[in-house]
Tab-separated table of C-alpha atoms and ligand atoms in Angstrom:
chain	number	residue	atom	x	y	z
A	1	MET	CA	-0.363	-0.423	-0.283
A	2	SER	CA	1.245	3.669	-0.914
A	3	LYS	CA	2.092	5.566	1.699
A	4	LYS	CA	0.143	8.892	2.186
A	5	ILE	CA	1.692	12.004	1.023
A	6	ILE	CA	1.221	15.381	2.577
A	7	THR	CA	2.218	18.984	0.895
A	8	LEU	CA	2.499	21.455	3.116
A	9	THR	CA	-0.057	23.463	1.941
A	10	ARG	CA	-2.142	20.906	2.724
A	11	HIS	CA	-0.702	20.289	6.548
A	12	ILE	CA	-0.572	23.683	6.884
A	13	ILE	CA	-4.574	23.901	5.854
A	14	GLU	CA	-5.572	20.559	7.911
A	15	GLU	CA	-3.691	23.021	11.141
A	16	GLN	CA	-5.343	26.083	10.187
A	17	ARG	CA	-8.659	23.784	10.728
A	18	ASN	CA	-8.301	23.472	14.270
A	19	TYR	CA	-8.942	27.475	14.459
A	20	PRO	CA	-12.454	28.493	13.499
A	21	THR	CA	-11.688	32.102	13.222
A	22	ALA	CA	-8.327	31.466	10.628
A	23	THR	CA	-9.135	33.230	7.605
A	24	GLY	CA	-6.180	31.813	5.036
A	25	LYS	CA	-3.897	34.023	5.533
A	26	PHE	CA	-1.753	32.537	7.273
A	27	THR	CA	-2.174	29.896	5.055
A	28	ASP	CA	-1.105	32.102	2.194
A	29	LEU	CA	1.749	33.708	3.849
A	30	MET	CA	3.071	30.225	4.580
A	31	ASN	CA	2.551	29.708	0.694
A	32	ASP	CA	4.388	32.647	-0.156
A	33	ILE	CA	7.507	31.586	1.874
A	34	ALA	CA	7.729	27.981	0.965
A	35	PHE	CA	7.561	29.526	-2.863
A	36	ALA	CA	10.546	32.163	-2.033
A	37	ALA	CA	12.396	28.993	-0.536
A	38	LYS	CA	11.761	26.848	-3.865
A	39	LEU	CA	13.363	30.301	-5.963
A	40	ILE	CA	16.239	30.333	-2.727
A	41	SER	CA	17.007	26.830	-3.243
A	42	TYR	CA	17.288	26.577	-6.905
A	43	HIS	CA	19.811	29.543	-7.341
A	44	THR	CA	21.650	28.091	-3.905
A	45	ASN	CA	21.873	24.873	-5.887
A	46	LYS	CA	23.536	26.265	-8.943
A	47	ALA	CA	25.621	28.597	-7.074
A	48	GLY	CA	28.714	27.757	-8.199
A	49	LEU	CA	27.836	27.236	-11.834
A	50	VAL	CA	26.341	31.162	-12.620
A	51	ASP	CA	28.509	34.130	-12.200
A	52	ILE	CA	27.001	34.512	-8.577
A	53	LEU	CA	29.927	33.880	-6.231
A	54	GLY	CA	32.208	36.572	-4.628
A	55	GLU	CA	31.834	39.531	-2.000
A	56	THR	CA	30.019	42.666	-3.596
A	57	GLU	CA	31.307	45.874	-2.382
A	58	ASN	CA	28.255	45.924	-0.314
A	59	VAL	CA	28.449	46.064	3.566
A	60	ASN	CA	25.607	45.094	5.525
A	61	VAL	CA	23.945	47.001	8.717
A	62	GLN	CA	26.155	44.575	11.328
A	63	GLY	CA	29.392	45.707	9.225
A	64	GLU	CA	29.652	42.477	7.321
A	65	ILE	CA	30.115	41.699	3.533
A	66	VAL	CA	27.649	40.774	1.942
A	67	LYS	CA	27.264	38.110	-0.988
A	68	LYS	CA	25.630	38.623	-4.035
A	69	LEU	CA	23.462	35.376	-2.897
A	70	ASP	CA	22.761	37.242	0.303
A	71	GLN	CA	20.997	39.764	-1.525
A	72	PHE	CA	19.398	37.452	-4.219
A	73	ALA	CA	17.580	35.905	-1.313
A	74	ASN	CA	16.735	38.968	0.113
A	75	GLU	CA	15.097	40.393	-2.777
A	76	ASN	CA	13.387	37.064	-3.381
A	77	MET	CA	12.061	37.000	0.355
A	78	ILE	CA	10.562	40.522	-0.133
A	79	LYS	CA	8.962	40.094	-3.452
A	80	ALA	CA	7.112	36.785	-2.737
A	81	LEU	CA	6.341	38.660	0.698
A	82	ASP	CA	5.204	42.183	-0.403
A	83	HIS	CA	2.178	41.888	-1.799
A	84	GLY	CA	-0.061	38.864	-0.375
A	85	GLY	CA	-2.447	41.116	1.880
A	86	HIS	CA	-1.038	39.449	5.075
A	87	LEU	CA	1.761	41.350	6.545
A	88	CYS	CA	2.483	45.136	7.434
A	89	VAL	CA	5.441	45.368	7.769
A	90	MET	CA	8.562	43.110	7.096
A	91	ALA	CA	12.026	43.107	8.763
A	92	SER	CA	15.574	41.471	7.443
A	93	GLU	CA	18.860	41.236	8.828
A	94	GLU	CA	20.049	42.389	5.471
A	95	GLU	CA	18.519	45.940	6.205
A	96	GLU	CA	18.887	48.331	8.464
A	97	ARG	CA	15.651	49.655	8.917
A	98	VAL	CA	11.808	48.123	8.807
A	99	ILE	CA	10.539	47.271	5.332
A	100	PRO	CA	6.758	48.504	4.828
A	101	ILE	CA	4.721	47.026	2.417
A	102	PRO	CA	4.496	49.186	-0.756
A	103	GLU	CA	1.389	51.543	-0.864
A	104	LYS	CA	0.279	49.858	-3.515
A	105	TYR	CA	-0.769	46.160	-2.325
A	106	PRO	CA	-3.057	46.088	0.755
A	107	LEU	CA	-1.704	45.670	4.655
A	108	GLY	CA	-2.780	42.730	6.792
A	109	LYS	CA	-2.568	41.848	10.368
A	110	TYR	CA	1.262	39.248	10.586
A	111	VAL	CA	4.737	41.192	10.811
A	112	ILE	CA	7.698	38.895	9.770
A	113	LEU	CA	11.672	38.994	10.569
A	114	PHE	CA	13.873	37.251	8.875
A	115	ASP	CA	17.409	36.093	8.123
A	116	PRO	CA	17.746	35.328	4.099
A	117	LEU	CA	20.212	33.424	4.072
A	118	ASP	CA	22.407	32.143	7.466
A	119	GLY	CA	25.805	30.996	7.348
A	120	SER	CA	26.082	32.463	3.362
A	121	SER	CA	30.234	32.879	4.494
A	122	ASN	CA	29.950	28.773	3.832
A	123	ILE	CA	28.282	29.697	0.297
A	124	ASP	CA	31.985	29.599	-1.440
A	125	ALA	CA	32.084	26.235	-0.034
A	126	ASN	CA	29.516	24.573	-0.875
A	127	VAL	CA	28.059	24.045	2.380
A	128	SER	CA	24.910	23.893	3.786
A	129	VAL	CA	23.088	27.675	4.281
A	130	GLY	CA	19.757	28.587	5.907
A	131	THR	CA	16.866	30.712	5.708
A	132	ILE	CA	15.341	31.639	9.261
A	133	PHE	CA	11.851	33.176	9.638
A	134	SER	CA	9.892	34.627	12.117
A	135	ILE	CA	5.911	35.555	12.064
A	136	TYR	CA	4.453	37.468	14.958
A	137	SER	CA	0.328	38.868	15.126
A	138	ARG	CA	0.747	43.198	14.507
A	139	ILE	CA	0.314	45.510	18.252
A	140	SER	CA	-0.209	47.973	16.118
A	141	PRO	CA	-3.589	49.607	14.985
A	142	GLU	CA	-4.587	47.792	12.140
A	143	GLY	CA	-5.388	49.698	8.912
A	144	ARG	CA	-2.037	51.455	9.216
A	145	PRO	CA	1.761	50.509	8.312
A	146	GLY	CA	2.795	48.255	10.598
A	147	THR	CA	5.981	49.790	12.928
A	148	LEU	CA	9.296	48.772	14.535
A	149	GLN	CA	7.716	47.865	17.726
A	150	ASP	CA	5.594	45.371	16.359
A	151	CYS	CA	9.246	43.530	15.540
A	152	LEU	CA	10.238	44.091	18.795
A	153	GLN	CA	7.884	41.972	20.899
A	154	PRO	CA	9.348	39.377	22.719
A	155	GLY	CA	10.135	35.961	21.207
A	156	PHE	CA	7.521	34.555	23.296
A	157	LYS	CA	4.674	36.094	21.213
A	158	GLN	CA	5.750	34.630	17.997
A	159	VAL	CA	2.504	32.744	16.225
A	160	CYS	CA	5.236	31.110	12.905
A	161	ALA	CA	8.669	29.821	13.275
A	162	GLY	CA	10.549	28.174	10.379
A	163	TYR	CA	13.664	27.813	8.738
A	164	VAL	CA	14.467	26.565	5.145
A	165	ILE	CA	17.815	24.540	5.462
A	166	TYR	CA	19.766	23.902	1.620
A	167	GLY	CA	21.468	21.145	1.644
A	168	SER	CA	21.865	17.491	0.556
A	169	SER	CA	18.093	18.147	0.307
A	170	THR	CA	16.325	21.194	0.874
A	171	MET	CA	14.321	21.112	3.519
A	172	LEU	CA	11.960	23.517	5.138
A	173	VAL	CA	11.692	23.429	9.200
A	174	TYR	CA	8.018	25.140	10.862
A	175	THR	CA	6.149	25.493	13.487
A	176	THR	CA	2.539	27.192	15.319
A	177	GLY	CA	3.494	26.216	18.670
A	178	ASN	CA	2.075	22.770	18.259
A	179	GLY	CA	4.878	20.489	17.401
A	180	VAL	CA	7.343	20.890	14.990
A	181	TYR	CA	7.121	19.899	11.215
A	182	GLY	CA	9.681	18.692	8.950
A	183	PHE	CA	8.946	18.933	5.139
A	184	THR	CA	11.474	18.087	2.297
A	185	LEU	CA	11.432	19.073	-1.356
A	186	ASP	CA	10.971	16.965	-4.015
A	187	PRO	CA	13.080	18.867	-6.651
A	188	SER	CA	10.673	16.685	-9.549
A	189	TYR	CA	7.075	18.034	-8.025
A	190	GLY	CA	9.110	21.300	-6.683
A	191	GLU	CA	6.650	19.981	-3.459
A	192	PHE	CA	7.511	20.654	-0.005
A	193	LEU	CA	6.081	16.712	1.415
A	194	LEU	CA	5.911	16.224	5.255
A	195	SER	CA	8.622	13.661	5.737
A	196	HIS	CA	9.909	14.536	9.738
A	197	PRO	CA	6.729	14.871	11.343
A	198	ARG	CA	6.437	15.683	15.522
A	199	MET	CA	10.793	16.445	15.437
A	200	ARG	CA	11.618	15.927	19.111
A	201	ILE	CA	15.249	16.566	20.122
A	202	PRO	CA	16.703	14.210	22.464
A	203	LYS	CA	16.541	15.518	26.620
A	204	LYS	CA	20.552	15.074	26.402
A	205	GLY	CA	22.699	14.943	23.601
A	206	ASN	CA	26.308	13.831	22.967
A	207	ILE	CA	27.581	16.873	20.616
A	208	TYR	CA	28.511	20.155	21.107
A	209	SER	CA	28.996	23.423	18.638
A	210	VAL	CA	31.096	26.164	19.353
A	211	ASN	CA	33.814	27.784	17.021
A	212	GLU	CA	36.048	27.329	20.094
A	213	SER	CA	38.859	29.981	18.365
A	214	HIS	CA	37.199	32.745	20.587
A	215	PHE	CA	38.121	30.586	24.067
A	216	ASP	CA	40.272	32.632	25.584
A	217	PHE	CA	37.931	35.366	24.975
A	218	TRP	CA	35.289	33.869	27.252
A	219	GLU	CA	33.719	34.170	30.816
A	220	GLN	CA	35.179	31.589	32.766
A	221	GLY	CA	31.686	29.514	32.916
A	222	ILE	CA	31.990	29.045	29.348
A	223	LYS	CA	35.480	27.842	29.518
A	224	ASN	CA	34.816	25.470	32.560
A	225	TYR	CA	32.358	24.004	30.724
A	226	ILE	CA	34.508	23.591	26.941
A	227	VAL	CA	37.046	22.018	29.033
A	228	TYR	CA	34.734	19.501	31.282
A	229	VAL	CA	32.775	18.498	27.920
A	230	LYS	CA	36.526	17.284	26.406
A	231	GLN	CA	37.455	15.387	29.684
A	232	ASN	CA	37.569	11.769	29.497
A	233	ASP	CA	34.867	9.658	31.469
A	234	PRO	CA	32.816	7.389	29.983
A	235	ALA	CA	30.461	6.889	32.492
A	236	THR	CA	28.760	10.271	31.688
A	237	SER	CA	29.359	10.068	28.156
A	238	ARG	CA	31.946	12.062	27.746
A	239	PRO	CA	33.974	13.261	26.197
A	240	MET	CA	31.036	14.872	23.946
A	241	ASN	CA	31.805	15.120	19.845
A	242	SER	CA	32.696	18.391	18.505
A	243	ARG	CA	30.383	19.085	15.737
A	244	TYR	CA	30.893	22.739	14.099
A	245	ILE	CA	29.830	23.254	10.560
A	246	GLY	CA	29.782	27.492	11.041
A	247	SER	CA	26.558	27.684	9.495
A	248	MET	CA	23.771	28.278	12.348
A	249	VAL	CA	20.547	26.332	10.857
A	250	SER	CA	22.728	23.574	9.821
A	251	ASP	CA	24.124	23.511	13.656
A	252	VAL	CA	21.022	23.611	15.300
A	253	HIS	CA	19.233	21.537	12.545
A	254	ARG	CA	21.618	17.897	12.687
A	255	ASN	CA	21.472	18.818	16.929
A	256	LEU	CA	17.633	18.887	16.802
A	257	LEU	CA	17.869	15.104	14.841
A	258	TYR	CA	20.573	13.783	16.845
A	259	GLY	CA	20.755	15.814	20.078
A	260	GLY	CA	23.678	18.256	21.024
A	261	VAL	CA	23.786	21.893	22.146
A	262	TYR	CA	24.934	25.195	19.643
A	263	LEU	CA	26.824	27.732	21.863
A	264	TYR	CA	27.538	31.262	19.944
A	265	PRO	CA	28.498	33.081	23.450
A	266	ALA	CA	29.483	36.098	24.383
A	267	SER	CA	33.139	37.381	24.567
A	268	THR	CA	35.560	40.174	25.418
A	269	ARG	CA	35.463	40.629	21.513
A	270	SER	CA	32.021	40.862	20.943
A	271	PRO	CA	30.126	41.618	24.753
A	272	GLU	CA	26.468	41.034	22.937
A	273	GLY	CA	27.581	37.388	21.588
A	274	LYS	CA	27.248	37.763	17.574
A	275	LEU	CA	23.858	35.821	16.517
A	276	ARG	CA	20.340	38.552	16.218
A	277	LEU	CA	17.583	38.079	18.584
A	278	GLY	CA	14.582	38.765	16.085
A	279	TYR	CA	16.402	36.928	13.063
A	280	GLU	CA	18.227	34.004	14.362
A	281	ALA	CA	17.560	33.306	18.004
A	282	ASN	CA	13.920	33.604	18.759
A	283	PRO	CA	12.959	31.711	15.389
A	284	MET	CA	15.480	28.810	16.373
A	285	ALA	CA	14.322	28.381	20.181
A	286	PHE	CA	10.754	28.697	19.696
A	287	ILE	CA	11.324	25.765	17.011
A	288	VAL	CA	13.873	23.559	19.220
A	289	GLU	CA	11.880	24.231	22.490
A	290	GLN	CA	8.739	23.312	20.504
A	291	ALA	CA	10.783	20.147	19.718
A	292	GLY	CA	11.419	19.486	23.747
A	293	GLY	CA	14.706	21.162	23.831
A	294	LYS	CA	15.424	24.569	25.402
A	295	ALA	CA	16.971	28.015	24.723
A	296	SER	CA	19.313	30.199	26.748
A	297	ASN	CA	21.202	33.063	26.294
A	298	GLY	CA	22.598	32.532	29.500
A	299	GLN	CA	20.730	33.640	32.057
A	300	GLN	CA	17.282	33.902	31.191
A	301	ARG	CA	15.374	32.045	28.426
A	302	ILE	CA	15.537	33.165	24.871
A	303	LEU	CA	11.885	33.512	24.226
A	304	ASP	CA	11.384	35.814	27.461
A	305	VAL	CA	14.097	38.355	26.325
A	306	THR	CA	12.376	42.088	25.143
A	307	PRO	CA	14.176	43.193	22.025
A	308	HIS	CA	14.725	47.074	22.060
A	309	GLU	CA	16.559	47.270	19.031
A	310	LEU	CA	15.796	45.285	15.450
A	311	HIS	CA	19.608	44.918	15.153
A	312	GLN	CA	20.131	42.950	18.775
A	313	ARG	CA	21.969	39.941	19.320
A	314	THR	CA	22.238	37.767	21.968
A	315	PRO	CA	24.333	35.122	23.381
A	316	LEU	CA	22.850	31.465	22.371
A	317	PHE	CA	22.787	28.493	23.923
A	318	ILE	CA	20.268	26.048	22.291
A	319	GLY	CA	19.959	21.936	21.656
A	320	SER	CA	19.207	19.256	24.347
A	321	GLU	CA	17.299	20.118	27.464
A	322	GLU	CA	19.771	18.904	30.200
A	323	ASP	CA	22.928	20.608	28.108
A	324	VAL	CA	21.827	23.776	27.939
A	325	THR	CA	20.475	23.683	31.832
A	326	MET	CA	24.321	22.577	32.177
A	327	ILE	CA	25.898	25.411	30.539
A	328	GLU	CA	23.736	27.553	32.579
A	329	GLU	CA	24.685	26.016	35.912
A	330	PHE	CA	28.246	26.336	34.242
A	331	ILE	CA	27.919	30.204	33.476
A	332	SER	CA	26.516	31.180	36.779
A	333	GLY	CA	28.846	29.577	39.028
A	334	GLN	CA	26.425	26.706	40.416
A	335	ARG	CA	29.056	24.033	38.932
A	336	THR	CA	32.438	23.986	38.232
A	337	PHE	CA	35.710	22.519	36.972
A	338	SER	CA	38.808	22.318	36.295
A	339	ARG	CA	41.600	20.418	35.325
B	1	LIG	P1	25.179	35.244	9.357
B	1	LIG	O1	23.990	35.505	9.562
B	1	LIG	O2	26.531	36.543	9.145
B	1	LIG	O3	25.684	34.299	8.184
B	1	LIG	O4	26.207	34.847	10.911
B	1	LIG	C1	25.636	34.234	11.393
B	1	LIG	C2	26.629	32.589	11.333
B	1	LIG	C3	26.030	31.394	12.035
B	1	LIG	O5	25.027	30.900	10.690
B	1	LIG	C4	27.082	30.401	12.285
B	1	LIG	O6	26.997	29.378	12.903
B	1	LIG	C5	28.108	31.826	13.431
B	1	LIG	O7	27.082	32.895	11.870
B	1	LIG	C6	29.522	32.041	12.483
B	1	LIG	O8	29.859	32.213	12.912
B	1	LIG	P2	31.626	31.920	13.499
B	1	LIG	O9	32.552	32.104	11.923
B	1	LIG	O10	32.189	33.033	14.179
B	1	LIG	O11	32.016	30.873	13.703
B	2	LIG	MG1	23.072	35.007	10.423
């Protein structure tokens, strides 16, 4: 007997039936995101074939070099999302200010924040990259353009978060607060098909993912944790395995499947950490929590942080619950360790 095939659209429609007040706008918005993801996937896959590689002279608002494919992904996300009548404002990691909906298009009740191509410094090496998105309901009055305040809501208010990973296959993973679902793009049909229903992250993992070259610049608690996970102690399954792709979507996605923890701590060189709260930490935190994991800035649950600026950075510890809790204990000094 053949297996039931569930497309992304069908899954969303069936999920929306649980909400009697649903208008179909959310379904439309997700379809637009899926369309943008297909375009970006197509172009990412042929990145080595066309003259799209290499750095432009542009530097994004974070002061980092922007690759051409970043701009392509950014433009495609905006073009795919601006006209549907479901959004009132957008914000992108690649744009300094919020992105208004053009006047010629209707306004809607949702707000979207996105990182169009995370990990893009990896593109030249054919390493997986991803698109991350985060959706809120607007808090500004309806009928008018959305505002910066709409984009500065704490992560626990997200109504949906997801990422698309452009890897050996393209996958879209999302949550609306009712579990985590993963869809694999079937290139022959051009459809995202449900491949990973109800994803769960193991309570304890055996992988730690961190850029260890920053060791000397970390606070003592993080140093102690990293020394601890490398110690030989078979009784507690140590040493843990080290895996760092340098592309957060890919590192977190792998840890979601296998169990483990991703760390991007603050350091004396970057006291706020590197990753962005709105575009990276919040959406990944919503997904990982919905899969049974945990996300923290070291002191506090990521989703409880109220942002005060659009491109706010945050330290991030995300993954299997017991591993993240242990990192918090090392940071607070409740646990300590030295060789
Ligand atoms: P980006 O949004 O500019 O691509 O930066 C975010 C990326 C993450 O995907 C990745 O985990 C991290 O930066 C890697 O940083 P580093 O090179 O400092 O390890
Ligand atoms: Mg990014």
